[in-house]
Short mmCIF file of C-alpha atoms in Angstrom, two decimals:
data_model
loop_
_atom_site.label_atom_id
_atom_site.label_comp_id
_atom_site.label_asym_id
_atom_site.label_seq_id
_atom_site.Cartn_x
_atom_site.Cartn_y
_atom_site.Cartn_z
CA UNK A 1 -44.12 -43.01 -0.85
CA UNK A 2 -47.52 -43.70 0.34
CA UNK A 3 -48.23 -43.31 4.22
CA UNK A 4 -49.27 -46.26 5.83
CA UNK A 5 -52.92 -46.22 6.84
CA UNK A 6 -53.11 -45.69 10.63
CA UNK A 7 -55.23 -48.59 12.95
CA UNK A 8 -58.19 -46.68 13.11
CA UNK A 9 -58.17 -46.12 9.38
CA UNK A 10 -58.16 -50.14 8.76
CA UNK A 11 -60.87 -50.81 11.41
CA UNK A 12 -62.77 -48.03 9.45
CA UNK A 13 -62.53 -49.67 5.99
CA UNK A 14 -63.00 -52.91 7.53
CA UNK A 15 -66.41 -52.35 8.74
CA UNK A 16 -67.68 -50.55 5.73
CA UNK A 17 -66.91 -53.84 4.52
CA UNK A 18 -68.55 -55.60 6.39
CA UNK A 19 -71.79 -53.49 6.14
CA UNK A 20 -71.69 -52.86 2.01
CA UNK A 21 -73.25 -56.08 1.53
CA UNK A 22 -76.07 -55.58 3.57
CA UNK A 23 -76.36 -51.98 3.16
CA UNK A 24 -77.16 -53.13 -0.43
CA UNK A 25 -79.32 -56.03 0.49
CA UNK A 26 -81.23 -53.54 2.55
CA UNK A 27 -81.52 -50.57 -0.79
CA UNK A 28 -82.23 -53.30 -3.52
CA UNK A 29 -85.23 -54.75 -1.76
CA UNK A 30 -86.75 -53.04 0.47
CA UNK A 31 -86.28 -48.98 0.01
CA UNK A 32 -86.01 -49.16 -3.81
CA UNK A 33 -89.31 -50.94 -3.52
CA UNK A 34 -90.39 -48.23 -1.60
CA UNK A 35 -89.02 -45.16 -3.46
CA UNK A 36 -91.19 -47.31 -6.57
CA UNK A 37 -94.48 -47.49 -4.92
CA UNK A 38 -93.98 -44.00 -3.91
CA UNK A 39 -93.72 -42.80 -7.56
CA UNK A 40 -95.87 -45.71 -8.83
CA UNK A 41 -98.85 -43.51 -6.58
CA UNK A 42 -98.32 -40.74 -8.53
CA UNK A 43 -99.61 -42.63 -11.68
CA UNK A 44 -102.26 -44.83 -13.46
CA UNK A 45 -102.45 -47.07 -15.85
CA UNK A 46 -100.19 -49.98 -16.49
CA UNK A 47 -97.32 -50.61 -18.04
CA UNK A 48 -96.60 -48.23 -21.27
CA UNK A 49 -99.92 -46.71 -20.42
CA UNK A 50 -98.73 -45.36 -17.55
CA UNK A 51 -99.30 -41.81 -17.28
CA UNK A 52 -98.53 -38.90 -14.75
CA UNK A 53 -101.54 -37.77 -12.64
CA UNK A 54 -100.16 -36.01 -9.71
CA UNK A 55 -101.85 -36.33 -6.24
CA UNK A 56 -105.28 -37.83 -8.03
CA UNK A 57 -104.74 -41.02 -6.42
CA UNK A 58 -104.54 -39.74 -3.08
CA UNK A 59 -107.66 -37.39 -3.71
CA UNK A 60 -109.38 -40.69 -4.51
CA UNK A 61 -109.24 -41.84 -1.06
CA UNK A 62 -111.24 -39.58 0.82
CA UNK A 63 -114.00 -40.09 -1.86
CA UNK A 64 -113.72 -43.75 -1.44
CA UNK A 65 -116.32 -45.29 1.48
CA UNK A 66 -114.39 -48.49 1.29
CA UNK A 67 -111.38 -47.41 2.33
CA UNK A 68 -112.98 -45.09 5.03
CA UNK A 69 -114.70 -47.48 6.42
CA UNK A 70 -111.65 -49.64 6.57
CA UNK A 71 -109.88 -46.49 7.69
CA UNK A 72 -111.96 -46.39 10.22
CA UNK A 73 -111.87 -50.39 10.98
CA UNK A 74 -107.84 -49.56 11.68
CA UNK A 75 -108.26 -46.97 13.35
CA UNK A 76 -110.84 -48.93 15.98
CA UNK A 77 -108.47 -51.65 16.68
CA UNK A 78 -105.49 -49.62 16.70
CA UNK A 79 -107.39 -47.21 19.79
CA UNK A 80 -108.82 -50.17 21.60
CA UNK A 81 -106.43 -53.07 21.41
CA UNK A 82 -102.77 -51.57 21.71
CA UNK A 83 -103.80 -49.52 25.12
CA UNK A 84 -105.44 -52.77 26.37
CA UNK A 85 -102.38 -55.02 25.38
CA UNK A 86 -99.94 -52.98 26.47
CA UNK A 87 -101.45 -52.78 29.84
CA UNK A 88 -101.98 -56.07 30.49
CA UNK A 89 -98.83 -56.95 28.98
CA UNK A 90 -97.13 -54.89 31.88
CA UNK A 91 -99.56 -56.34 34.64
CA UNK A 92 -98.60 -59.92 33.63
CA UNK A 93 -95.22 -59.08 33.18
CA UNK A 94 -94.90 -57.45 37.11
CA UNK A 95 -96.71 -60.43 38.71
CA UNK A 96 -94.66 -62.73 37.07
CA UNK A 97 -91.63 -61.13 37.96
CA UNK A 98 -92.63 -61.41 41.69
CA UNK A 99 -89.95 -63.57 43.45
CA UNK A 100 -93.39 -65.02 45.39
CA UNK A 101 -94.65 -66.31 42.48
CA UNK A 102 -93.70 -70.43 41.86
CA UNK A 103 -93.41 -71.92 38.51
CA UNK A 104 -92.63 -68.63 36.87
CA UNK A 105 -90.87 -70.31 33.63
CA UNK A 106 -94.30 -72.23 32.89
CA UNK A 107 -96.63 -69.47 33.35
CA UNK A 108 -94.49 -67.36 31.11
CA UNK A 109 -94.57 -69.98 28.28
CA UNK A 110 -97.70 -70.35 28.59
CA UNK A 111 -98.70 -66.21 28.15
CA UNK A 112 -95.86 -66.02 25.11
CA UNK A 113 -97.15 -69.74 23.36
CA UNK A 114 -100.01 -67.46 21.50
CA UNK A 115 -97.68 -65.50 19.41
CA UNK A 116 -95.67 -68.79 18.43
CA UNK A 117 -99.15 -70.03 17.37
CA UNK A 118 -100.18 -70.86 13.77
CA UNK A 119 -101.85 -68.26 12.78
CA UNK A 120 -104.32 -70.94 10.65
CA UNK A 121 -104.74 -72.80 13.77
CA UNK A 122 -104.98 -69.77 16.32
CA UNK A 123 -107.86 -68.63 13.20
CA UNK A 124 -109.25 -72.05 13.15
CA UNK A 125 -109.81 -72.10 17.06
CA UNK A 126 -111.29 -68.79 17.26
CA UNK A 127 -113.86 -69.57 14.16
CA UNK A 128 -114.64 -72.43 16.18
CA UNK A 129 -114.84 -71.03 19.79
CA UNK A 130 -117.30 -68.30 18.83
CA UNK A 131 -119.64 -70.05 15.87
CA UNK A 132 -123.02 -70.26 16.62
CA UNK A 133 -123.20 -73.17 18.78
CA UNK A 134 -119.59 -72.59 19.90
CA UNK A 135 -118.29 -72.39 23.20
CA UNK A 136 -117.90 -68.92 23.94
CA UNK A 137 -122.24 -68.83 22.98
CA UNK A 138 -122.51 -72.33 25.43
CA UNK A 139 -120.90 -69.97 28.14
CA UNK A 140 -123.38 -67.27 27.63
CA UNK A 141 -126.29 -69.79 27.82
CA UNK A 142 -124.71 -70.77 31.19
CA UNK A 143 -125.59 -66.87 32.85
CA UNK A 144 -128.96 -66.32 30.26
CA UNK A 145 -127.71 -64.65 27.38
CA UNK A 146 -129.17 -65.13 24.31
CA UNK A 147 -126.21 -66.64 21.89
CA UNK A 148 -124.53 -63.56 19.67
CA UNK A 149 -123.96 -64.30 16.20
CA UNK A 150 -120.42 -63.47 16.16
CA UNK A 151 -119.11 -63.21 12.87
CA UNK A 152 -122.43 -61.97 10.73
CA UNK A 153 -122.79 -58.74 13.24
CA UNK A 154 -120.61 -55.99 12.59
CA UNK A 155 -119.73 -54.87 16.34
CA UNK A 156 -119.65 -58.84 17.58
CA UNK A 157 -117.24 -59.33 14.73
CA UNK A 158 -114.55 -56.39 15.33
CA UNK A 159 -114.37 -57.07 19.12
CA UNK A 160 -113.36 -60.86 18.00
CA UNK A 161 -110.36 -59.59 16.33
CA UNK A 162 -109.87 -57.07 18.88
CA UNK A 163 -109.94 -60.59 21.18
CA UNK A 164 -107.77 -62.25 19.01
CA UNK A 165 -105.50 -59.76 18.70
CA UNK A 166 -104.44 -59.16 22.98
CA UNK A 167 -104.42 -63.15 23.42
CA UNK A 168 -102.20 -63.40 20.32
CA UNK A 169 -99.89 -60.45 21.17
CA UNK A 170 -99.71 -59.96 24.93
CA UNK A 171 -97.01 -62.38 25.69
CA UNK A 172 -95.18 -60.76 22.76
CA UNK A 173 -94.96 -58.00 24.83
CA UNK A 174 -94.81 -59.24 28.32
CA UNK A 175 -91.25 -60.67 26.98
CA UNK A 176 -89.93 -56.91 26.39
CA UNK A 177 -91.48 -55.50 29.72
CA UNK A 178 -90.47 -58.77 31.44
CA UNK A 179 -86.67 -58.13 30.47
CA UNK A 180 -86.99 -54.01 31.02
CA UNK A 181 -88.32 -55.47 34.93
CA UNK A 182 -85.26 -57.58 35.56
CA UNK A 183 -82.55 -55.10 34.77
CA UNK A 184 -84.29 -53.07 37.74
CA UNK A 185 -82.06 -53.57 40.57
CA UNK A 186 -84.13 -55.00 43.80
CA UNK A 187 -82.85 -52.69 46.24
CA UNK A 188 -85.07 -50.28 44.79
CA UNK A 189 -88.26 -51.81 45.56
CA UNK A 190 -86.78 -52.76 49.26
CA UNK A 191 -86.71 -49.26 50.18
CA UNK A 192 -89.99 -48.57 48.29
CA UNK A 193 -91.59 -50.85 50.63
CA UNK A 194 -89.78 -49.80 54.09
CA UNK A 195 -91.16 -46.37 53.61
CA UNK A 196 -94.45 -48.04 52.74
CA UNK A 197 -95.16 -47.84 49.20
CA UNK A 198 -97.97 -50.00 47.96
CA UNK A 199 -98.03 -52.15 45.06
CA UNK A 200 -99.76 -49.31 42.96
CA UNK A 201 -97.54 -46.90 44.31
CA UNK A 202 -94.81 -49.00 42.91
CA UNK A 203 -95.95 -49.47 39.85
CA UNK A 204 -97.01 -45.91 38.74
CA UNK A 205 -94.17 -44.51 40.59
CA UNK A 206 -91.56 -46.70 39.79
CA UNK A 207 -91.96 -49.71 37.67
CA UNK A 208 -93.46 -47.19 34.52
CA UNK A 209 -90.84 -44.73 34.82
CA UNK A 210 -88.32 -46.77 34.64
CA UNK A 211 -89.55 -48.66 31.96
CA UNK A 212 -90.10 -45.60 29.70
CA UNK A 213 -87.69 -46.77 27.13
CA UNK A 214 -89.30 -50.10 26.77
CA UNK A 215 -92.72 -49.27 26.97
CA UNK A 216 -92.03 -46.34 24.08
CA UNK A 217 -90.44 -49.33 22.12
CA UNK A 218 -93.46 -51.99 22.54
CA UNK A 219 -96.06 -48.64 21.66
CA UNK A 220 -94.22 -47.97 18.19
CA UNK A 221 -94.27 -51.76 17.71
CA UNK A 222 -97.95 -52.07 18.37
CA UNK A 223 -98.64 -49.48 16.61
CA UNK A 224 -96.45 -50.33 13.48
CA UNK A 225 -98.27 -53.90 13.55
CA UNK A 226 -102.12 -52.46 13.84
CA UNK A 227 -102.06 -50.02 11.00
CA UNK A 228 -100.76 -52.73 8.82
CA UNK A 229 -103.14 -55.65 10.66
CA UNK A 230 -104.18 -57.75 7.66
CA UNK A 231 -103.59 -61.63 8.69
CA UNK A 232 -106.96 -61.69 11.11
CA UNK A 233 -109.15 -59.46 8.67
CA UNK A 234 -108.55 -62.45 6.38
CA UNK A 235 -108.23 -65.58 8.30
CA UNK A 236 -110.60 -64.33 11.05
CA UNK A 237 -113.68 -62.62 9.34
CA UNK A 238 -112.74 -62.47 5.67
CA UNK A 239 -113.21 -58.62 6.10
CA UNK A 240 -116.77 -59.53 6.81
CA UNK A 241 -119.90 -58.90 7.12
CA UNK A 242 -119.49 -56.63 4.06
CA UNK A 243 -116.73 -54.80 4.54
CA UNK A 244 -117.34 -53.76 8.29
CA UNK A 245 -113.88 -55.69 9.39
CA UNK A 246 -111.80 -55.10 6.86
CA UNK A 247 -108.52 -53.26 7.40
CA UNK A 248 -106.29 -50.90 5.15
CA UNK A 249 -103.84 -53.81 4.65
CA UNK A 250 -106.34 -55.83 3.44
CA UNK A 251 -108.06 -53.66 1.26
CA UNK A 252 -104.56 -53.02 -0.57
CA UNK A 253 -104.47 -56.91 -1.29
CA UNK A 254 -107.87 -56.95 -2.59
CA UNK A 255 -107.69 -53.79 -3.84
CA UNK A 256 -103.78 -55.25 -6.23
CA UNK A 257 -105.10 -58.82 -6.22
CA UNK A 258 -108.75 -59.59 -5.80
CA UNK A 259 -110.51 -56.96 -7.86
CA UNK A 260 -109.59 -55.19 -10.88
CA UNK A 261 -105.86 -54.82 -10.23
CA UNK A 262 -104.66 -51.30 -9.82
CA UNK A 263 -101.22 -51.03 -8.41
CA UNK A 264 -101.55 -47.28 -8.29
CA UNK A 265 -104.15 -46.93 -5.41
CA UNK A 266 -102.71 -49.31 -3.84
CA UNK A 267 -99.83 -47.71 -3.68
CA UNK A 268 -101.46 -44.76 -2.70
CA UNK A 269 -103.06 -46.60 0.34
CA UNK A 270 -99.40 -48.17 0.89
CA UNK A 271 -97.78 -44.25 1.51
CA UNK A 272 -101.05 -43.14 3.17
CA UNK A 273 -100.32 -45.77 5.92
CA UNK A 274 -96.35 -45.42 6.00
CA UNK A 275 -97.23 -41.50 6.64
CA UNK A 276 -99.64 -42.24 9.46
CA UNK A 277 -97.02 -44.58 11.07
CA UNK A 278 -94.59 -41.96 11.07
CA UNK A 279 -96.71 -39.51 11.96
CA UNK A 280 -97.63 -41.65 15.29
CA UNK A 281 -94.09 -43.19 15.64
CA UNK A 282 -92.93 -39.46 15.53
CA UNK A 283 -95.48 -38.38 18.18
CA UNK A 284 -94.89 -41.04 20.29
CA UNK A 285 -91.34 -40.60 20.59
CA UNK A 286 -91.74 -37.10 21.09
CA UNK A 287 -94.44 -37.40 24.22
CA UNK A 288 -92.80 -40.53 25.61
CA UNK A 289 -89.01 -39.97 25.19
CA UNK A 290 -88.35 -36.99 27.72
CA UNK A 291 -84.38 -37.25 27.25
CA UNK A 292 -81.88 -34.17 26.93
#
């Protein structure tokens, strides 16, 4: 006679249950794709022409200007932006968790609205606010400087998506840092200030510590989301002027779509970034996560 499965046994084959389905939602699309453009790297051609060539793809690459110089596009946003955002992300997100500070809820919607944003429209109103005769050049005419021609310049036109980039993704970030603030427990900064901590003191000594976990979690994010930018080198610049703000994301869909296709280097450019994100991710968690 069969023994009779024990509770823990039927909670056990219960949830495998319950995760099977997505467990195989999960390996059908998105690491079979992977483990595909992994060995689809390895080749060229298409089709029954395919044929075996080893690590020639990824030899290509460092040969390749274009996709240095969109390495190096990446690279530039990915060292400028994230440190900036992530900063002011946690500056917004201590003021506004100041009890002093009235009409919190509208201030925060307001710093979070960006990411909500269209990213057509946000595109739109950037092309517009920093055309020639746009606004942002008006502004400049107000303090006597001559108007920049934003999006024909190489330098003018990275720091716009650099721009676009912190107002677009700041609040997103604010959120996580905002909810890290509020599990702090009060008392903490009450006996900060009686023995007569300043706000800085606070901040550097406190607030960040504490927030380790969170701030490790919004630097893998950011960094994730930069290495793969692609929606403002299109919308934004077009990867333009030339290819001076193109990114490695976008030179994958021109690269599979635009040109010539060849799925191979793409796929090659595809692994290249998913290594450098887990090279970072790795290193990140590594410096930042100090835990036993």
């Amino acid at each position: 006679m069969a023994k009779k499965l024990t509770l823990e046994r039927k909670q056990s084959i219960v949830g495998w249950g319950f995760l099977l389905p997505a467990s195989l939602l999960i390996f059908i699309f998105c690491f079979y794709p992977m483990l595909q453009a992994v060995l689809l790297s390895f080749k060229r051609g298409n089709n029954a022409a395919e044929r075996w060539v080893g690590f020639a793809n990824y030899t290509r690459l460092f040969k390749d200007k274009v996709f240095l110089e969109c390495l190096f596009n990446t690279v530039f946003y990915f060292v400028i932006q994230v440190p900036i955002m992530l900063v002011l992300a946690l500056i917004l997100a201590q003021m506004l968790n100041s009890p002093d500070v009235k009409c919190k809820g509208i201030f925060r919607t307001m710093i979070f609205l960006p990411c909500a944003t269209s990213l057509v429209s946000y595109s739109m109103i950037f092309k517009s606010l920093f055309a020639s005769n746009g606004f942002i050049n008006t502004m400049l005419g107000w303090i006597n400087i001559a108007p920049i021609d934003w999006f024909n310049r190489t330098w003018p036109a990275r720091i716009v998506i650099i721009i676009a980039l912190v107002w677009r993704w700041t609040g997103y970030n604010m959120v996580f840092y905002l909810a890290g603030l509020q599990n702090i427990d009060g008392s903490i900064y009450e006996a900060a200030t009686i023995d007569g901590c300043n706000a800085f003191q606070k901040l550097t000594k406190m607030t960040i510590p504490l927030l380790k976990p969170t701030i490790l979690l919004t630097a893998i994010m950011s960094t994730s989301g930069t290495l793969q930018l692609f929606d403002e080198s299109v919308n934004l610049t077009g990867g333009g002027p030339g290819k001076a703000t193109m990114t490695l994301a976008h030179y994958i869909y021109s690269t599979t779509f635009e040109n010539t296709p060849n799925f191979n280097y793409a796929a090659a450019i595809s692994v290249f970034i998913l290594i450098c994100i887990s090279i970072l991710s790795f290193i990140q968690m590594k410096v930042g996560d100090k835990r036993d």
